[in-house]
XYZ file of C-alpha atoms in Angstrom:
680
model
C 42.005 109.792 158.443
C 43.974 106.999 157.859
C 47.737 107.064 159.995
C 49.588 106.323 156.437
C 48.804 108.986 154.037
C 51.426 112.658 155.192
C 54.263 109.534 155.092
C 53.350 108.780 152.025
C 52.874 112.555 150.973
C 56.407 113.008 152.102
C 57.743 109.931 149.614
C 55.823 111.426 147.275
C 57.327 114.752 147.284
C 59.989 113.280 148.383
C 60.049 111.215 144.322
C 59.446 114.571 143.001
C 62.185 116.160 144.225
C 64.439 113.168 143.381
C 63.000 113.457 139.845
C 64.226 117.833 139.842
C 67.553 115.920 140.277
C 67.958 113.713 138.486
C 65.895 116.199 135.193
C 68.811 118.849 136.454
C 71.157 116.496 136.382
C 70.671 115.274 132.343
C 70.201 118.732 131.321
C 73.440 119.924 132.672
C 75.738 117.149 131.384
C 73.360 116.276 128.328
C 77.129 116.418 126.222
C 78.996 114.129 128.600
C 76.590 111.550 129.000
C 75.589 112.192 124.838
C 79.212 111.482 124.296
C 79.596 108.131 127.032
C 76.340 106.610 125.679
C 78.277 107.453 121.596
C 80.949 105.834 123.147
C 79.420 102.555 124.725
C 77.307 101.605 121.845
C 78.183 99.081 118.760
C 79.639 100.565 116.867
C 78.510 97.750 113.873
C 74.969 100.370 114.798
C 77.012 103.224 112.380
C 77.930 106.414 112.742
C 74.463 108.004 111.976
C 72.303 105.004 113.687
C 75.564 105.713 116.774
C 74.494 109.514 116.368
C 70.398 109.664 116.894
C 70.700 106.156 118.619
C 73.369 107.852 121.542
C 70.791 111.205 122.346
C 67.657 108.345 122.593
C 69.514 106.784 124.939
C 70.454 109.653 126.968
C 66.742 111.667 126.054
C 65.044 108.439 127.305
C 66.591 107.994 130.686
C 63.883 109.826 132.597
C 61.376 107.585 134.107
C 58.752 107.968 131.879
C 56.128 110.930 132.944
C 52.307 109.179 133.217
C 53.491 106.320 135.606
C 51.818 105.524 138.187
C 53.770 105.757 141.677
C 53.082 101.555 142.239
C 54.103 100.711 139.464
C 57.782 99.834 140.621
C 58.256 97.715 137.368
C 57.843 101.184 134.860
C 58.584 103.615 137.486
C 62.424 103.388 138.382
C 63.076 104.818 141.422
C 64.590 107.769 141.057
C 67.512 108.988 143.705
C 65.735 110.753 146.176
C 64.307 106.932 147.286
C 67.215 104.549 146.077
C 70.465 106.440 147.282
C 68.008 107.831 150.378
C 69.366 111.272 149.663
C 65.489 112.493 150.838
C 64.305 114.142 153.347
C 64.484 111.778 156.486
C 60.745 109.704 156.910
C 58.569 112.459 158.815
C 60.942 115.425 158.275
C 59.279 117.749 155.851
C 59.617 117.662 151.948
C 61.978 120.090 150.057
C 60.639 122.675 148.571
C 60.019 122.994 144.607
C 61.938 126.060 144.309
C 64.694 124.689 146.449
C 68.274 125.317 144.309
C 69.295 121.613 142.412
C 72.691 120.334 142.606
C 73.546 119.504 139.576
C 77.614 118.667 140.111
C 79.013 114.886 138.869
C 79.709 113.890 142.165
C 75.306 114.751 143.309
C 73.918 110.866 143.244
C 71.475 112.090 140.445
C 73.962 112.337 137.512
C 75.194 108.640 138.936
C 71.320 107.493 139.010
C 71.603 108.823 135.308
C 74.949 107.497 134.387
C 73.865 104.812 135.391
C 70.748 103.732 133.230
C 71.724 105.681 130.219
C 75.107 103.025 130.915
C 72.589 100.043 130.915
C 70.034 101.488 128.424
C 73.319 101.530 126.057
C 74.623 98.048 127.016
C 71.253 96.730 126.008
C 71.602 96.740 122.283
C 74.937 94.805 122.564
C 72.236 92.551 124.342
C 69.428 91.450 121.737
C 68.111 88.789 120.841
C 70.398 85.732 119.479
C 68.154 85.173 116.724
C 67.649 88.808 115.540
C 69.423 89.797 112.833
C 73.018 91.687 113.312
C 72.772 93.976 110.746
C 68.959 94.486 111.550
C 67.158 97.185 113.239
C 66.696 95.949 117.030
C 63.611 94.699 118.476
C 61.334 97.057 118.835
C 61.217 97.221 122.726
C 65.517 98.099 122.532
C 64.847 99.999 118.971
C 64.286 104.114 119.975
C 61.282 106.290 119.285
C 62.811 110.337 118.881
C 65.110 111.449 117.341
C 64.246 110.853 113.456
C 65.499 112.490 111.322
C 65.013 112.441 107.576
C 66.597 112.757 103.872
C 70.589 113.737 105.851
C 72.928 111.204 107.646
C 74.261 112.192 111.149
C 77.914 112.145 111.718
C 80.910 112.873 113.818
C 83.561 115.973 112.592
C 86.510 113.236 110.738
C 89.235 112.619 113.396
C 92.884 110.931 112.030
C 94.321 108.256 111.746
C 95.123 107.496 115.466
C 91.576 108.245 116.071
C 90.449 105.869 113.381
C 93.192 103.329 115.490
C 91.490 104.276 118.580
C 87.682 103.524 116.984
C 89.280 100.457 115.590
C 89.944 99.701 118.816
C 87.553 99.783 119.700
C 85.403 98.397 117.654
C 86.708 94.706 117.838
C 85.681 94.041 121.308
C 82.389 93.615 123.057
C 80.190 96.716 124.788
C 81.230 95.816 128.420
C 84.923 96.107 127.703
C 84.305 100.084 125.963
C 81.491 100.731 128.892
C 85.056 100.444 131.648
C 87.070 102.248 129.203
C 84.707 104.828 128.662
C 84.183 104.906 132.286
C 87.805 104.824 132.800
C 88.781 107.848 130.926
C 85.669 110.147 130.290
C 84.432 109.800 133.562
C 86.630 109.572 135.746
C 86.469 106.003 137.281
C 88.621 104.165 139.024
C 88.583 100.001 139.037
C 86.603 99.579 141.525
C 84.456 102.776 140.818
C 83.996 101.323 137.108
C 83.193 97.334 138.553
C 80.677 98.408 140.503
C 79.040 100.333 138.451
C 79.257 97.623 135.256
C 77.917 95.526 138.122
C 75.045 97.357 138.466
C 74.687 98.189 135.314
C 74.271 93.911 134.891
C 77.544 92.883 132.900
C 78.180 89.141 133.557
C 82.399 89.575 134.434
C 82.774 93.063 135.365
C 86.365 92.556 136.300
C 86.971 91.096 132.542
C 86.234 94.301 131.586
C 88.018 96.138 133.202
C 91.123 93.662 132.310
C 90.829 93.680 128.718
C 89.663 97.643 128.673
C 93.235 97.832 130.711
C 94.615 96.772 127.241
C 93.241 100.004 125.355
C 94.873 102.763 125.015
C 98.254 101.309 125.049
C 100.819 103.159 125.688
C 99.411 106.491 125.755
C 96.661 106.184 127.986
C 96.416 110.446 127.653
C 97.099 110.383 124.834
C 93.456 107.877 123.967
C 91.895 109.747 126.023
C 92.565 112.809 124.680
C 91.010 111.333 121.810
C 87.513 109.891 123.445
C 87.321 113.769 124.357
C 87.972 115.076 120.873
C 85.050 115.723 117.778
C 85.616 112.410 116.925
C 83.547 111.236 119.210
C 81.290 113.991 120.266
C 78.215 113.118 118.286
C 76.414 116.757 119.862
C 79.589 117.797 117.053
C 78.373 116.645 113.951
C 78.353 116.934 110.628
C 75.716 116.256 107.441
C 75.189 114.321 104.308
C 72.138 113.962 101.702
C 70.680 110.362 101.873
C 68.912 109.647 99.338
C 69.231 112.703 97.058
C 68.114 110.569 93.853
C 66.464 107.454 95.252
C 63.737 109.719 97.126
C 62.477 110.611 93.267
C 61.478 107.781 92.384
C 60.112 107.517 95.753
C 57.566 110.123 95.765
C 56.460 109.018 91.847
C 55.540 105.924 93.668
C 53.743 106.772 96.144
C 51.464 108.832 94.005
C 50.953 106.166 91.083
C 49.518 104.624 94.644
C 47.883 107.214 95.467
C 45.880 107.950 92.169
C 45.174 104.096 92.145
C 44.301 104.583 96.139
C 41.400 107.506 94.873
C 39.665 106.147 91.950
C 39.189 102.935 93.720
C 37.646 105.569 96.430
C 35.375 107.338 93.643
C 37.712 110.957 95.380
C 38.543 113.181 93.027
C 41.326 112.724 91.070
C 41.975 116.215 90.754
C 43.042 115.915 94.634
C 46.013 113.871 93.363
C 46.912 116.100 89.705
C 47.206 118.861 92.316
C 49.359 117.201 94.321
C 51.059 115.735 92.453
C 50.649 117.755 88.390
C 52.933 119.022 86.568
C 55.060 122.353 86.716
C 58.523 123.511 88.223
C 60.506 120.107 89.662
C 61.143 121.454 92.988
C 62.527 117.863 94.429
C 66.851 117.748 95.176
C 67.320 115.711 92.592
C 66.128 118.330 90.192
C 68.021 120.639 92.607
C 71.005 118.304 91.755
C 70.190 117.828 87.945
C 72.479 120.725 86.669
C 75.607 118.821 88.967
C 74.461 115.774 87.487
C 74.835 116.256 83.948
C 78.256 115.008 81.889
C 77.171 117.394 79.627
C 77.421 120.045 81.918
C 81.358 119.221 83.701
C 83.734 122.014 83.435
C 86.998 121.479 80.742
C 90.231 123.382 81.054
C 91.820 123.572 77.872
C 94.779 121.294 77.109
C 97.391 124.141 76.485
C 95.834 126.888 79.334
C 98.254 125.918 82.446
C 101.259 127.511 80.159
C 99.319 130.298 80.173
C 97.779 130.857 83.911
C 98.881 132.676 87.207
C 97.466 129.877 88.883
C 99.269 126.888 88.498
C 96.810 124.210 90.029
C 94.374 121.334 89.761
C 92.117 123.684 88.127
C 94.774 124.350 84.911
C 94.824 120.336 84.407
C 93.349 119.378 81.241
C 90.559 116.126 80.698
C 92.653 113.515 79.649
C 91.825 110.347 78.628
C 90.309 107.680 76.323
C 86.648 108.148 78.623
C 85.833 111.702 78.660
C 83.179 111.271 76.814
C 81.141 108.750 77.856
C 78.186 109.903 79.819
C 77.432 106.667 80.894
C 80.063 106.800 83.340
C 79.729 110.366 83.681
C 76.829 110.362 84.967
C 77.088 106.636 87.053
C 79.904 108.569 88.936
C 78.674 111.915 89.172
C 75.139 110.387 91.131
C 77.433 108.230 93.269
C 79.115 111.387 94.473
C 75.613 112.809 95.098
C 74.369 109.936 96.992
C 76.099 106.770 97.122
C 74.452 103.330 96.893
C 75.405 100.979 100.283
C 77.942 98.979 98.110
C 79.783 102.335 97.068
C 83.603 102.340 99.436
C 83.610 105.439 99.936
C 87.124 106.418 101.865
C 88.376 110.694 102.980
C 90.722 112.139 104.371
C 90.014 113.258 106.827
C 88.684 116.392 107.110
C 87.095 115.817 103.448
C 84.236 116.884 103.540
C 81.964 113.544 100.854
C 79.101 116.310 100.228
C 77.518 116.782 97.513
C 79.115 119.328 94.383
C 77.643 122.496 94.515
C 77.754 123.257 90.836
C 78.903 121.490 87.852
C 82.669 119.772 89.221
C 85.751 119.945 86.628
C 86.379 116.410 84.731
C 90.154 115.661 84.614
C 90.513 111.935 84.180
C 88.289 109.080 82.727
C 89.728 106.127 81.331
C 90.217 102.115 81.973
C 93.287 101.516 84.837
C 94.099 98.436 85.398
C 90.468 96.629 85.629
C 89.011 99.124 85.958
C 87.039 102.467 85.152
C 88.751 105.367 86.928
C 86.830 108.924 85.884
C 88.319 112.032 87.780
C 86.961 115.356 89.267
C 87.942 118.506 90.271
C 85.482 120.189 92.266
C 85.269 124.679 93.668
C 85.503 123.069 97.522
C 89.189 122.509 96.535
C 88.876 118.121 96.364
C 89.754 115.817 93.851
C 87.033 113.184 94.095
C 88.024 109.316 92.340
C 85.507 107.551 91.121
C 85.926 104.119 90.548
C 84.503 101.065 89.159
C 85.024 97.235 88.576
C 85.405 96.506 83.886
C 83.929 92.965 85.610
C 81.232 94.374 87.143
C 81.948 91.600 90.279
C 82.216 94.031 93.256
C 81.231 97.131 94.663
C 82.697 100.654 93.827
C 85.026 103.289 95.348
C 85.386 106.700 96.193
C 87.819 109.084 97.165
C 87.778 112.320 98.425
C 91.155 114.029 98.757
C 91.167 117.716 100.062
C 93.706 119.408 97.819
C 93.105 123.332 99.337
C 96.025 125.991 98.249
C 97.966 123.412 95.709
C 100.800 124.743 93.715
C 103.007 123.883 91.287
C 104.540 121.015 93.775
C 101.827 119.063 95.963
C 99.721 119.257 92.908
C 101.838 117.340 90.585
C 99.887 114.475 90.568
C 97.169 112.056 92.296
C 97.087 108.565 92.607
C 94.765 106.734 89.892
C 95.190 103.250 90.817
C 96.623 101.169 93.489
C 97.185 97.960 94.428
C 98.213 96.284 97.135
C 101.983 96.296 96.099
C 102.020 99.197 93.256
C 100.357 103.030 92.227
C 100.294 104.669 88.662
C 100.202 108.723 88.546
C 98.153 111.077 86.720
C 100.575 114.106 86.260
C 100.508 117.382 85.426
C 100.644 118.444 82.198
C 103.828 120.983 83.396
C 105.409 117.318 84.361
C 108.368 117.038 81.761
C 109.989 114.345 83.043
C 109.712 111.737 85.762
C 111.644 109.286 87.288
C 111.186 106.997 90.115
C 114.345 106.172 93.305
C 114.734 104.230 96.737
C 114.673 107.101 99.542
C 117.332 103.715 100.852
C 119.678 104.438 97.975
C 120.646 107.196 98.007
C 123.514 106.672 96.211
C 121.588 105.239 93.424
C 120.515 107.186 90.753
C 116.841 107.517 89.426
C 115.372 104.946 87.246
C 112.618 107.093 84.076
C 109.417 106.528 84.824
C 106.892 105.232 81.997
C 104.319 108.332 80.923
C 101.351 107.402 78.715
C 100.142 110.081 75.646
C 97.368 110.706 78.859
C 99.156 111.055 81.882
C 99.277 108.094 83.702
C 102.552 106.708 84.422
C 103.650 102.743 84.590
C 103.164 100.621 88.110
C 105.337 102.317 90.695
C 105.475 100.112 93.528
C 104.603 101.373 97.135
C 105.986 102.663 99.889
C 106.476 99.446 103.142
C 104.616 96.982 100.917
C 104.430 93.957 103.455
C 105.103 95.706 106.074
C 109.107 95.291 105.154
C 110.895 98.743 105.304
C 113.533 97.514 103.067
C 112.590 100.188 99.881
C 110.935 103.046 100.264
C 110.109 104.436 96.295
C 108.705 108.077 95.484
C 108.120 109.785 92.541
C 111.100 112.213 91.754
C 109.411 115.139 88.484
C 111.252 118.268 87.073
C 108.132 120.893 85.978
C 108.613 122.134 82.281
C 110.776 124.900 81.572
C 107.201 127.159 80.674
C 106.688 127.976 83.881
C 109.413 126.749 86.241
C 113.230 126.646 84.391
C 114.760 122.650 86.205
C 112.546 122.085 89.480
C 112.894 119.549 90.099
C 110.893 117.647 93.856
C 110.147 114.834 95.050
C 106.412 113.081 96.051
C 105.760 109.740 98.087
C 102.721 107.397 98.274
C 101.266 107.673 101.910
C 98.143 105.963 101.204
C 95.984 108.756 99.336
C 94.763 110.465 96.566
C 97.021 113.131 96.626
C 100.452 112.421 97.193
C 103.498 113.922 100.548
C 105.609 116.069 98.997
C 109.388 115.741 100.366
C 111.558 118.573 101.106
C 114.449 118.939 103.061
C 116.240 122.636 105.273
C 119.888 121.533 105.595
C 122.271 122.179 108.902
C 123.152 125.321 110.314
C 126.839 126.691 109.325
C 126.300 125.250 106.084
C 126.674 128.341 103.105
C 123.541 130.072 103.699
C 121.331 130.242 106.290
C 117.770 128.107 105.809
C 115.356 129.828 105.522
C 112.036 128.164 104.542
C 112.148 123.911 103.005
C 114.165 123.682 99.451
C 113.501 120.412 97.579
C 114.834 117.230 99.201
C 116.437 116.377 95.941
C 120.097 117.266 96.946
C 122.829 114.635 98.332
C 122.435 116.152 101.619
C 118.949 116.081 101.704
C 118.737 112.329 100.655
C 121.503 111.165 102.699
C 118.741 112.790 105.617
C 115.554 110.924 104.384
C 117.743 108.149 103.668
C 118.153 108.200 107.612
C 114.771 108.956 108.298
C 112.127 107.935 105.423
C 110.915 104.451 106.995
C 109.773 107.329 110.135
C 106.846 108.239 107.437
C 104.636 104.771 107.934
C 103.553 106.050 110.772
C 101.854 108.725 109.085
C 99.885 106.614 106.373
C 96.598 107.975 105.707
C 96.307 111.339 108.025
C 95.670 113.555 105.080
C 99.965 114.893 104.942
C 100.604 116.958 101.875
C 104.361 117.745 102.276
C 106.726 116.863 104.824
C 109.801 118.590 105.731
C 113.852 117.731 107.411
C 114.807 120.165 108.773
C 118.547 119.171 110.353
C 118.386 122.145 113.219
C 121.567 120.582 114.962
C 124.569 118.410 114.640
C 126.761 117.464 117.541
C 130.281 115.723 118.746
C 129.524 113.186 120.570
C 131.430 112.330 123.990
C 134.378 109.914 124.057
C 135.673 109.824 120.350
C 134.480 113.344 118.481
C 132.137 111.406 115.890
C 129.830 113.652 115.182
C 125.877 112.770 115.274
C 122.451 114.848 113.599
C 119.400 115.622 115.279
C 116.476 116.025 112.772
C 112.865 117.700 112.601
C 110.286 115.776 110.940
C 107.717 117.711 110.317
C 104.529 116.835 108.521
C 101.788 119.174 107.196
C 97.933 118.695 106.412
C 95.959 119.636 104.338
C 93.499 120.303 106.897
C 95.831 122.916 108.828
C 97.485 120.565 111.788
C 101.088 119.499 111.930
C 102.678 116.952 113.082
C 106.601 116.564 114.361
C 108.747 113.993 114.846
C 112.295 114.836 116.365
C 115.043 112.477 115.077
C 118.450 111.236 116.138
C 120.918 110.302 114.078
C 124.048 108.539 115.419
C 127.220 107.606 113.942
C 125.924 103.867 112.165
C 127.498 101.510 109.631
C 124.954 102.021 106.781
C 123.457 105.582 105.785
C 120.562 103.834 105.505
C 119.947 102.700 109.493
C 116.926 103.910 110.844
C 117.352 107.318 113.301
C 115.805 106.947 116.413
C 112.286 108.804 117.512
C 113.494 110.943 120.239
C 110.082 113.185 120.871
C 106.598 113.000 118.716
C 103.946 115.445 118.688
C 100.845 116.309 117.125
C 98.755 119.414 116.563
C 101.776 122.202 117.311
C 103.684 124.361 115.705
C 106.792 123.888 115.994
C 109.647 123.508 113.531
C 107.698 125.343 111.330
C 107.934 129.453 110.022
C 105.324 129.291 113.534
C 108.252 127.446 115.996
C 111.283 127.827 114.318
C 112.889 126.891 118.026
C 113.385 123.897 119.194
C 115.102 122.105 121.426
C 115.511 117.676 121.998
C 117.054 115.065 124.346
C 118.499 111.748 124.635
C 119.456 109.397 126.465
C 122.891 107.603 123.826
C 125.480 104.636 124.983
C 128.275 105.706 124.334
C 131.049 102.353 122.980
C 133.099 102.342 126.312
C 129.359 101.230 127.931
C 128.914 104.475 129.888
C 125.842 106.293 129.328
C 125.167 110.147 128.785
C 121.602 112.547 128.150
C 122.302 114.688 125.020
C 120.631 117.639 124.458
C 120.967 120.298 121.203
C 118.301 122.948 120.113
C 118.430 124.589 116.124
C 119.727 128.701 115.775
C 118.412 130.629 118.491
C 119.818 128.806 120.708
C 122.376 130.398 123.342
C 123.117 127.555 126.037
C 121.410 124.155 127.894
C 120.712 123.100 131.063
C 119.455 119.945 133.239
C 118.062 119.450 135.664
C 116.248 116.692 137.833
C 118.467 112.911 139.003
C 121.524 114.992 136.687
C 122.469 118.602 136.553
C 124.731 120.193 134.464
C 124.892 122.841 131.740
C 126.915 124.005 128.525
C 127.013 126.822 125.747
C 125.731 126.255 122.472
C 122.996 125.101 121.657
C 124.522 121.635 121.498
C 124.662 119.800 125.652
C 126.014 116.477 127.006
C 126.533 114.797 130.766
C 127.112 110.945 131.977
C 123.370 109.757 133.376
C 121.938 106.910 134.455
C 120.842 105.166 131.539
C 116.915 105.726 132.533
C 118.073 109.487 134.621
C 114.728 111.470 134.939
C 116.210 114.454 133.520
C 114.598 117.598 132.305
C 116.450 119.969 129.661
C 115.572 124.464 129.432
C 117.557 126.535 126.037
C 118.154 129.595 126.849
C 117.400 131.744 124.142
C 119.714 134.451 122.388
C 116.899 137.409 122.419
C 116.168 135.834 125.511
C 112.999 133.242 127.133
C 113.885 129.933 127.322
C 112.194 126.718 126.220
C 111.844 123.485 127.159
C 112.437 120.265 125.316
C 110.091 118.529 123.580
C 108.737 114.799 124.679
């Protein structure tokens, strides 16, 4: 009997135990590992391929079952050996039924994570001769999972998630890996450098230094975004990939099969039975009524004046090409299956899927060098298709949510946009249209020309060129046939549907404000003149309406001048809101921008479900002395300061001398009982 046989038996069983530990760790932490792989993989793969590849590299992290134990090249050493976690030499191995430690701190998880990290980084290290737009060589190309006929992509996030994704796209794989290991895995810089070195990264220290610059200044916010649905490849949405091409491919395959059958002398009946005449069950056949221009829904021209539902369903079809079946057909086919040359954009939370039934036609005509078609469908979406008349360049397809649109939020749609201006298609119930500049509150509006088809003249875009020296808005007035003398403001925030601007007045002036009102009065325009430039941070986030709530007025120390506190709340079409609390100190100009003292996402603050608010800021008097100021909404009866400076005051406002950078926490007492912390 060979004297080494017991040791060999122990090694094999120890390795088997290590494989079991690694497999248990992979199964337990599968979503965590797939998210890590998704962040590290090159964004150039596209979201669909990146989702599948992330799952593939995790599923292939374990050694192949059929490898020989003696093949070191093809069977990497599992944690029980490489981490020395197995039993000591000569000891009895753990039984097959022993408990499996699956915690992230266990060496088995670290081993699987290293394998996943190395496989994800391998997609960054393609051969130089390999074309960048083609899939990786066979050694890098995942075998499973495979999806046919569907495109997979994670849930769409907001503008912040999009900015983070773009920042990650601008760096290489090791930097993305360092960023993910710190924010997702909680490793410190030394741990990240060690792990990147094990993954054969050439410059781990440089990757860590570059990763430290990502997500600033709000690293906690970046961590929350990495853990959101935007970067979760385990919770995905689907859309069809080739509905219209598949039928042609099936027919081409059938013709090829028929030729092979004839050449081989086989029975033609086989092919006829496979692809014979009868009902068309292909996806294109199922969608045929939806993609037929003749089936488009069209609303009567005067329906808006005799309906209780005044929204996009009351819009008639307008424009000079509403009977152009060729254009309408191209627009519908692009909606059902956008070609690679079609640029698709969606507001956050909007599904870019084909219509469930024939959509409603809103507009079709030539505008600013492009053929434009606008649809509205039963899923409460407005869809804009535009193709250049010059045939140079690809078409564009834009999706926007319009849930519960009304007289104001359903009053206009951007029909054309250039770098400097935009044109709107106005609702049929709009009787008067003007433009005005929010940064010129005392200047009256100017008439806005509107064509017979409802398309306006070009309106300058707010913040064009990056400057905020003007903020053009559209002021519209509804027809007396539906609403008497109802004027309101809309502003272009870079999406199909403009945002509705409203205002709630200061406390103590007239009737207490219970809901937002139109921002067309003098006080509203003065408040928006100080806060308009903050709207730039809301661009592209799917905003439905923005309300300025002047929740407090405060008499300042050392002179008695007054300052205003405004809560600017942006509500999105998908539901969540964002709040900016702004301090309007006395200023020489009525358009001096306010100071943003708090910024909160996904909150009910300053809405009917969050009617109490408290905020604070540091303020410097003309004498040079610094103060901590605080202000609360109507129900605040007292404010208390704790921390480096202490103090208390009755009523909704507070002021105390304090160093410039003093760390102070404000707490308010409420009229009906309870306390309220200051928003940051």
